[in-house]
């Protein structure tokens, strides 16, 4: 059965921003600094930052790592989710009903080994699947916009939509069925000829 995100009542809850940088061994100090400066002007916002191997931030609610269940719970409760450009984190945020604000790691800042996060995030940003932020100004604008109108960063739950895993299995099954049928036809033609 598909996981359907719970719809959050953001009017009554204090704003809560979850930031996830993943588990990569590279530091993401650039994003940590942006968030420290932003939060200094917005102390009323609950900010939980999973900072991985980055420097320890001067922020309440900063933790190096979150377990999977803890991460799922935090995503379900948060107003906004900010993510690095990792496909798994982006997928989890979307699965939990968020249009994630994505800041891809930049290899020119020694944040990753190559630019795959930038390329992937730009493609998703162009398709409207994430809110792409590649500068501090873009991130701050997205955060302020999301806190002013959280509904712009909520994906509608579609309880009638089939489980995407079941859809994928069905597509793979159809491809295998066609390959087997083609092979059977080729053998039949070979026997006749």
PDB file of C-alpha atoms in Angstrom:
ATOM      1  CA  UNK A   1       0.000   0.000   0.000  1.00  0.00           C
ATOM      2  CA  UNK A   2       1.326   3.462  -0.883  1.00  0.00           C
ATOM      3  CA  UNK A   3       2.445   5.780   1.886  1.00  0.00           C
ATOM      4  CA  UNK A   4       0.153   8.797   1.884  1.00  0.00           C
ATOM      5  CA  UNK A   5       1.638  11.770   3.690  1.00  0.00           C
ATOM      6  CA  UNK A   6      -0.421  13.247   6.456  1.00  0.00           C
ATOM      7  CA  UNK A   7      -1.600  16.721   5.648  1.00  0.00           C
ATOM      8  CA  UNK A   8      -0.131  19.142   8.152  1.00  0.00           C
ATOM      9  CA  UNK A   9      -2.134  22.001   9.639  1.00  0.00           C
ATOM     10  CA  UNK A  10       0.502  24.684   9.287  1.00  0.00           C
ATOM     11  CA  UNK A  11      -1.739  27.489  10.559  1.00  0.00           C
ATOM     12  CA  UNK A  12      -1.655  26.319  14.176  1.00  0.00           C
ATOM     13  CA  UNK A  13       1.885  24.980  14.414  1.00  0.00           C
ATOM     14  CA  UNK A  14       5.030  27.046  14.871  1.00  0.00           C
ATOM     15  CA  UNK A  15       7.132  27.070  11.695  1.00  0.00           C
ATOM     16  CA  UNK A  16       9.521  24.124  11.527  1.00  0.00           C
ATOM     17  CA  UNK A  17      12.288  23.840   8.934  1.00  0.00           C
ATOM     18  CA  UNK A  18      14.138  20.560   8.488  1.00  0.00           C
ATOM     19  CA  UNK A  19      17.489  20.677   6.693  1.00  0.00           C
ATOM     20  CA  UNK A  20      19.169  17.463   5.550  1.00  0.00           C
ATOM     21  CA  UNK A  21      22.696  17.415   4.105  1.00  0.00           C
ATOM     22  CA  UNK A  22      22.980  13.618   3.905  1.00  0.00           C
ATOM     23  CA  UNK A  23      25.783  11.337   4.983  1.00  0.00           C
ATOM     24  CA  UNK A  24      28.472  12.132   2.415  1.00  0.00           C
ATOM     25  CA  UNK A  25      31.952  12.493   3.933  1.00  0.00           C
ATOM     26  CA  UNK A  26      32.403  15.924   2.348  1.00  0.00           C
ATOM     27  CA  UNK A  27      31.583  18.968   4.429  1.00  0.00           C
ATOM     28  CA  UNK A  28      28.762  21.310   3.462  1.00  0.00           C
ATOM     29  CA  UNK A  29      29.891  24.300   5.536  1.00  0.00           C
ATOM     30  CA  UNK A  30      28.647  26.792   2.946  1.00  0.00           C
ATOM     31  CA  UNK A  31      25.021  25.738   3.573  1.00  0.00           C
ATOM     32  CA  UNK A  32      25.591  25.615   7.342  1.00  0.00           C
ATOM     33  CA  UNK A  33      26.791  29.237   7.291  1.00  0.00           C
ATOM     34  CA  UNK A  34      23.823  30.386   5.212  1.00  0.00           C
ATOM     35  CA  UNK A  35      21.437  28.781   7.694  1.00  0.00           C
ATOM     36  CA  UNK A  36      23.208  30.238  10.745  1.00  0.00           C
ATOM     37  CA  UNK A  37      22.903  33.751   9.305  1.00  0.00           C
ATOM     38  CA  UNK A  38      19.263  33.215   8.288  1.00  0.00           C
ATOM     39  CA  UNK A  39      18.231  31.721  11.634  1.00  0.00           C
ATOM     40  CA  UNK A  40      19.859  34.563  13.588  1.00  0.00           C
ATOM     41  CA  UNK A  41      17.217  36.851  12.072  1.00  0.00           C
ATOM     42  CA  UNK A  42      14.436  34.228  12.501  1.00  0.00           C
ATOM     43  CA  UNK A  43      14.912  32.720  15.980  1.00  0.00           C
ATOM     44  CA  UNK A  44      11.170  31.976  16.248  1.00  0.00           C
ATOM     45  CA  UNK A  45      11.543  29.295  13.558  1.00  0.00           C
ATOM     46  CA  UNK A  46      12.296  25.814  14.823  1.00  0.00           C
ATOM     47  CA  UNK A  47      15.266  24.674  12.731  1.00  0.00           C
ATOM     48  CA  UNK A  48      16.536  21.105  12.762  1.00  0.00           C
ATOM     49  CA  UNK A  49      19.744  20.714  10.791  1.00  0.00           C
ATOM     50  CA  UNK A  50      21.190  17.279  10.060  1.00  0.00           C
ATOM     51  CA  UNK A  51      24.719  18.449   9.261  1.00  0.00           C
ATOM     52  CA  UNK A  52      26.596  15.188   8.622  1.00  0.00           C
ATOM     53  CA  UNK A  53      30.347  15.686   8.410  1.00  0.00           C
ATOM     54  CA  UNK A  54      30.116  19.486   8.172  1.00  0.00           C
ATOM     55  CA  UNK A  55      31.400  21.679  10.965  1.00  0.00           C
ATOM     56  CA  UNK A  56      29.178  21.703  14.048  1.00  0.00           C
ATOM     57  CA  UNK A  57      26.732  24.583  13.584  1.00  0.00           C
ATOM     58  CA  UNK A  58      25.989  27.213  16.206  1.00  0.00           C
ATOM     59  CA  UNK A  59      22.305  26.309  16.038  1.00  0.00           C
ATOM     60  CA  UNK A  60      19.902  24.688  18.463  1.00  0.00           C
ATOM     61  CA  UNK A  61      18.479  21.514  16.960  1.00  0.00           C
ATOM     62  CA  UNK A  62      21.633  20.652  15.034  1.00  0.00           C
ATOM     63  CA  UNK A  63      22.493  16.963  14.895  1.00  0.00           C
ATOM     64  CA  UNK A  64      25.120  15.146  12.862  1.00  0.00           C
ATOM     65  CA  UNK A  65      22.828  12.308  11.762  1.00  0.00           C
ATOM     66  CA  UNK A  66      19.204  11.198  11.993  1.00  0.00           C
ATOM     67  CA  UNK A  67      18.070   7.585  11.912  1.00  0.00           C
ATOM     68  CA  UNK A  68      15.640   6.624   9.150  1.00  0.00           C
ATOM     69  CA  UNK A  69      12.552   6.607  11.401  1.00  0.00           C
ATOM     70  CA  UNK A  70      13.591   9.858  13.049  1.00  0.00           C
ATOM     71  CA  UNK A  71      14.094  11.432   9.616  1.00  0.00           C
ATOM     72  CA  UNK A  72      10.671  10.233   8.440  1.00  0.00           C
ATOM     73  CA  UNK A  73       9.014  11.655  11.556  1.00  0.00           C
ATOM     74  CA  UNK A  74      10.840  14.980  11.140  1.00  0.00           C
ATOM     75  CA  UNK A  75       9.785  15.210   7.482  1.00  0.00           C
ATOM     76  CA  UNK A  76       6.174  14.444   8.376  1.00  0.00           C
ATOM     77  CA  UNK A  77       6.129  17.187  11.040  1.00  0.00           C
ATOM     78  CA  UNK A  78       8.117  19.898   9.266  1.00  0.00           C
ATOM     79  CA  UNK A  79       6.728  22.939   7.510  1.00  0.00           C
ATOM     80  CA  UNK A  80       9.564  23.030   4.946  1.00  0.00           C
ATOM     81  CA  UNK A  81      12.319  20.616   3.953  1.00  0.00           C
ATOM     82  CA  UNK A  82      15.684  21.827   2.680  1.00  0.00           C
ATOM     83  CA  UNK A  83      17.819  19.122   1.104  1.00  0.00           C
ATOM     84  CA  UNK A  84      21.193  18.657  -0.504  1.00  0.00           C
ATOM     85  CA  UNK A  85      20.964  17.365  -4.093  1.00  0.00           C
ATOM     86  CA  UNK A  86      20.900  13.693  -3.139  1.00  0.00           C
ATOM     87  CA  UNK A  87      18.212  11.720  -5.001  1.00  0.00           C
ATOM     88  CA  UNK A  88      17.233   9.616  -1.966  1.00  0.00           C
ATOM     89  CA  UNK A  89      16.661  12.624   0.291  1.00  0.00           C
ATOM     90  CA  UNK A  90      14.731  14.477  -2.409  1.00  0.00           C
ATOM     91  CA  UNK A  91      12.557  11.414  -3.000  1.00  0.00           C
ATOM     92  CA  UNK A  92      11.873  10.999   0.725  1.00  0.00           C
ATOM     93  CA  UNK A  93      10.887  14.665   1.049  1.00  0.00           C
ATOM     94  CA  UNK A  94       8.497  14.376  -1.897  1.00  0.00           C
ATOM     95  CA  UNK A  95       7.099  11.102  -0.540  1.00  0.00           C
ATOM     96  CA  UNK A  96       6.325  12.974   2.680  1.00  0.00           C
ATOM     97  CA  UNK A  97       4.343  15.639   0.812  1.00  0.00           C
ATOM     98  CA  UNK A  98       7.015  18.332   0.446  1.00  0.00           C
ATOM     99  CA  UNK A  99       8.249  20.257  -2.545  1.00  0.00           C
ATOM    100  CA  UNK A 100      11.847  20.241  -1.296  1.00  0.00           C
ATOM    101  CA  UNK A 101      14.057  23.302  -1.354  1.00  0.00           C
ATOM    102  CA  UNK A 102      17.254  21.868  -2.830  1.00  0.00           C
ATOM    103  CA  UNK A 103      20.772  23.239  -2.456  1.00  0.00           C
ATOM    104  CA  UNK A 104      23.091  20.962  -4.444  1.00  0.00           C
ATOM    105  CA  UNK A 105      26.619  20.372  -3.263  1.00  0.00           C
ATOM    106  CA  UNK A 106      29.245  22.153  -5.379  1.00  0.00           C
ATOM    107  CA  UNK A 107      32.543  20.373  -6.115  1.00  0.00           C
ATOM    108  CA  UNK A 108      34.293  23.731  -6.618  1.00  0.00           C
ATOM    109  CA  UNK A 109      33.814  24.208  -2.839  1.00  0.00           C
ATOM    110  CA  UNK A 110      35.036  20.653  -2.100  1.00  0.00           C
ATOM    111  CA  UNK A 111      31.476  19.632  -1.165  1.00  0.00           C
ATOM    112  CA  UNK A 112      31.475  16.599  -3.463  1.00  0.00           C
ATOM    113  CA  UNK A 113      33.652  14.701  -5.942  1.00  0.00           C
ATOM    114  CA  UNK A 114      31.776  15.847  -9.048  1.00  0.00           C
ATOM    115  CA  UNK A 115      28.848  17.964 -10.207  1.00  0.00           C
ATOM    116  CA  UNK A 116      26.196  15.226 -10.392  1.00  0.00           C
ATOM    117  CA  UNK A 117      24.104  16.863  -7.635  1.00  0.00           C
ATOM    118  CA  UNK A 118      24.055  20.138  -9.545  1.00  0.00           C
ATOM    119  CA  UNK A 119      23.072  18.467 -12.822  1.00  0.00           C
ATOM    120  CA  UNK A 120      20.385  16.316 -11.178  1.00  0.00           C
ATOM    121  CA  UNK A 121      18.955  19.211  -9.144  1.00  0.00           C
ATOM    122  CA  UNK A 122      18.876  21.552 -12.134  1.00  0.00           C
ATOM    123  CA  UNK A 123      16.954  18.975 -14.133  1.00  0.00           C
ATOM    124  CA  UNK A 124      14.418  18.518 -11.313  1.00  0.00           C
ATOM    125  CA  UNK A 125      14.205  22.282 -10.811  1.00  0.00           C
ATOM    126  CA  UNK A 126      13.434  22.815 -14.506  1.00  0.00           C
ATOM    127  CA  UNK A 127      10.669  20.187 -14.230  1.00  0.00           C
ATOM    128  CA  UNK A 128       9.185  21.901 -11.148  1.00  0.00           C
ATOM    129  CA  UNK A 129       9.917  18.896  -8.925  1.00  0.00           C
ATOM    130  CA  UNK A 130      12.107  20.867  -6.497  1.00  0.00           C
ATOM    131  CA  UNK A 131      12.762  24.502  -5.645  1.00  0.00           C
ATOM    132  CA  UNK A 132      16.364  24.852  -6.767  1.00  0.00           C
ATOM    133  CA  UNK A 133      18.602  27.250  -4.808  1.00  0.00           C
ATOM    134  CA  UNK A 134      22.221  27.647  -5.849  1.00  0.00           C
ATOM    135  CA  UNK A 135      22.965  30.837  -3.941  1.00  0.00           C
ATOM    136  CA  UNK A 136      22.393  32.161  -0.448  1.00  0.00           C
ATOM    137  CA  UNK A 137      19.967  34.780  -1.797  1.00  0.00           C
ATOM    138  CA  UNK A 138      17.889  32.095  -3.554  1.00  0.00           C
ATOM    139  CA  UNK A 139      17.778  29.967  -0.405  1.00  0.00           C
ATOM    140  CA  UNK A 140      16.748  32.859   1.838  1.00  0.00           C
ATOM    141  CA  UNK A 141      14.039  33.896  -0.637  1.00  0.00           C
ATOM    142  CA  UNK A 142      12.684  30.328  -0.792  1.00  0.00           C
ATOM    143  CA  UNK A 143      12.658  29.984   3.002  1.00  0.00           C
ATOM    144  CA  UNK A 144      10.910  33.308   3.481  1.00  0.00           C
ATOM    145  CA  UNK A 145       8.402  32.494   0.732  1.00  0.00           C
ATOM    146  CA  UNK A 146       7.746  29.050   2.222  1.00  0.00           C
ATOM    147  CA  UNK A 147       7.179  30.417   5.701  1.00  0.00           C
ATOM    148  CA  UNK A 148       4.881  33.147   4.379  1.00  0.00           C
ATOM    149  CA  UNK A 149       2.836  30.625   2.360  1.00  0.00           C
ATOM    150  CA  UNK A 150       3.681  27.010   3.250  1.00  0.00           C
ATOM    151  CA  UNK A 151       1.035  25.695   0.861  1.00  0.00           C
ATOM    152  CA  UNK A 152       3.351  26.555  -2.052  1.00  0.00           C
ATOM    153  CA  UNK A 153       5.746  23.854  -0.823  1.00  0.00           C
ATOM    154  CA  UNK A 154       3.190  21.112  -0.162  1.00  0.00           C
ATOM    155  CA  UNK A 155       2.560  18.337  -2.643  1.00  0.00           C
ATOM    156  CA  UNK A 156      -1.029  17.173  -2.738  1.00  0.00           C
ATOM    157  CA  UNK A 157      -1.541  13.631  -1.537  1.00  0.00           C
ATOM    158  CA  UNK A 158      -3.354  11.548  -4.109  1.00  0.00           C
ATOM    159  CA  UNK A 159      -4.935   8.587  -2.308  1.00  0.00           C
ATOM    160  CA  UNK A 160      -6.143   7.151  -5.626  1.00  0.00           C
ATOM    161  CA  UNK A 161      -2.649   6.962  -7.120  1.00  0.00           C
ATOM    162  CA  UNK A 162      -1.211   3.441  -7.163  1.00  0.00           C
ATOM    163  CA  UNK A 163       1.955   2.636  -5.247  1.00  0.00           C
ATOM    164  CA  UNK A 164       4.876   3.763  -7.487  1.00  0.00           C
ATOM    165  CA  UNK A 165       6.809   0.617  -6.554  1.00  0.00           C
ATOM    166  CA  UNK A 166       3.934  -1.546  -7.794  1.00  0.00           C
ATOM    167  CA  UNK A 167       3.826   0.512 -11.001  1.00  0.00           C
ATOM    168  CA  UNK A 168       7.565  -0.041 -11.525  1.00  0.00           C
ATOM    169  CA  UNK A 169       7.262  -3.780 -10.902  1.00  0.00           C
ATOM    170  CA  UNK A 170       4.365  -3.953 -13.377  1.00  0.00           C
ATOM    171  CA  UNK A 171       6.394  -2.078 -16.032  1.00  0.00           C
ATOM    172  CA  UNK A 172       9.397  -4.384 -15.552  1.00  0.00           C
ATOM    173  CA  UNK A 173       7.066  -7.395 -15.692  1.00  0.00           C
ATOM    174  CA  UNK A 174       5.576  -6.171 -18.979  1.00  0.00           C
ATOM    175  CA  UNK A 175       9.061  -5.759 -20.483  1.00  0.00           C
ATOM    176  CA  UNK A 176      10.050  -9.270 -19.373  1.00  0.00           C
ATOM    177  CA  UNK A 177       6.790 -10.721 -20.730  1.00  0.00           C
ATOM    178  CA  UNK A 178       7.432  -9.074 -24.094  1.00  0.00           C
ATOM    179  CA  UNK A 179      11.028 -10.338 -24.218  1.00  0.00           C
ATOM    180  CA  UNK A 180       9.932 -13.880 -23.390  1.00  0.00           C
ATOM    181  CA  UNK A 181       7.126 -13.741 -25.970  1.00  0.00           C
ATOM    182  CA  UNK A 182       9.545 -12.436 -28.600  1.00  0.00           C
ATOM    183  CA  UNK A 183      12.005 -15.245 -27.830  1.00  0.00           C
ATOM    184  CA  UNK A 184       9.235 -17.848 -28.095  1.00  0.00           C
ATOM    185  CA  UNK A 185       8.172 -16.398 -31.470  1.00  0.00           C
ATOM    186  CA  UNK A 186      11.794 -16.425 -32.707  1.00  0.00           C
ATOM    187  CA  UNK A 187      12.187 -20.085 -31.720  1.00  0.00           C
ATOM    188  CA  UNK A 188       8.906 -20.997 -33.435  1.00  0.00           C
ATOM    189  CA  UNK A 189       9.984 -19.256 -36.650  1.00  0.00           C
ATOM    190  CA  UNK A 190      13.410 -20.951 -36.441  1.00  0.00           C
ATOM    191  CA  UNK A 191      11.835 -24.404 -36.190  1.00  0.00           C
ATOM    192  CA  UNK A 192       9.620 -23.782 -39.221  1.00  0.00           C
ATOM    193  CA  UNK A 193      12.398 -22.402 -41.377  1.00  0.00           C
TER     194      UNK A 193
END
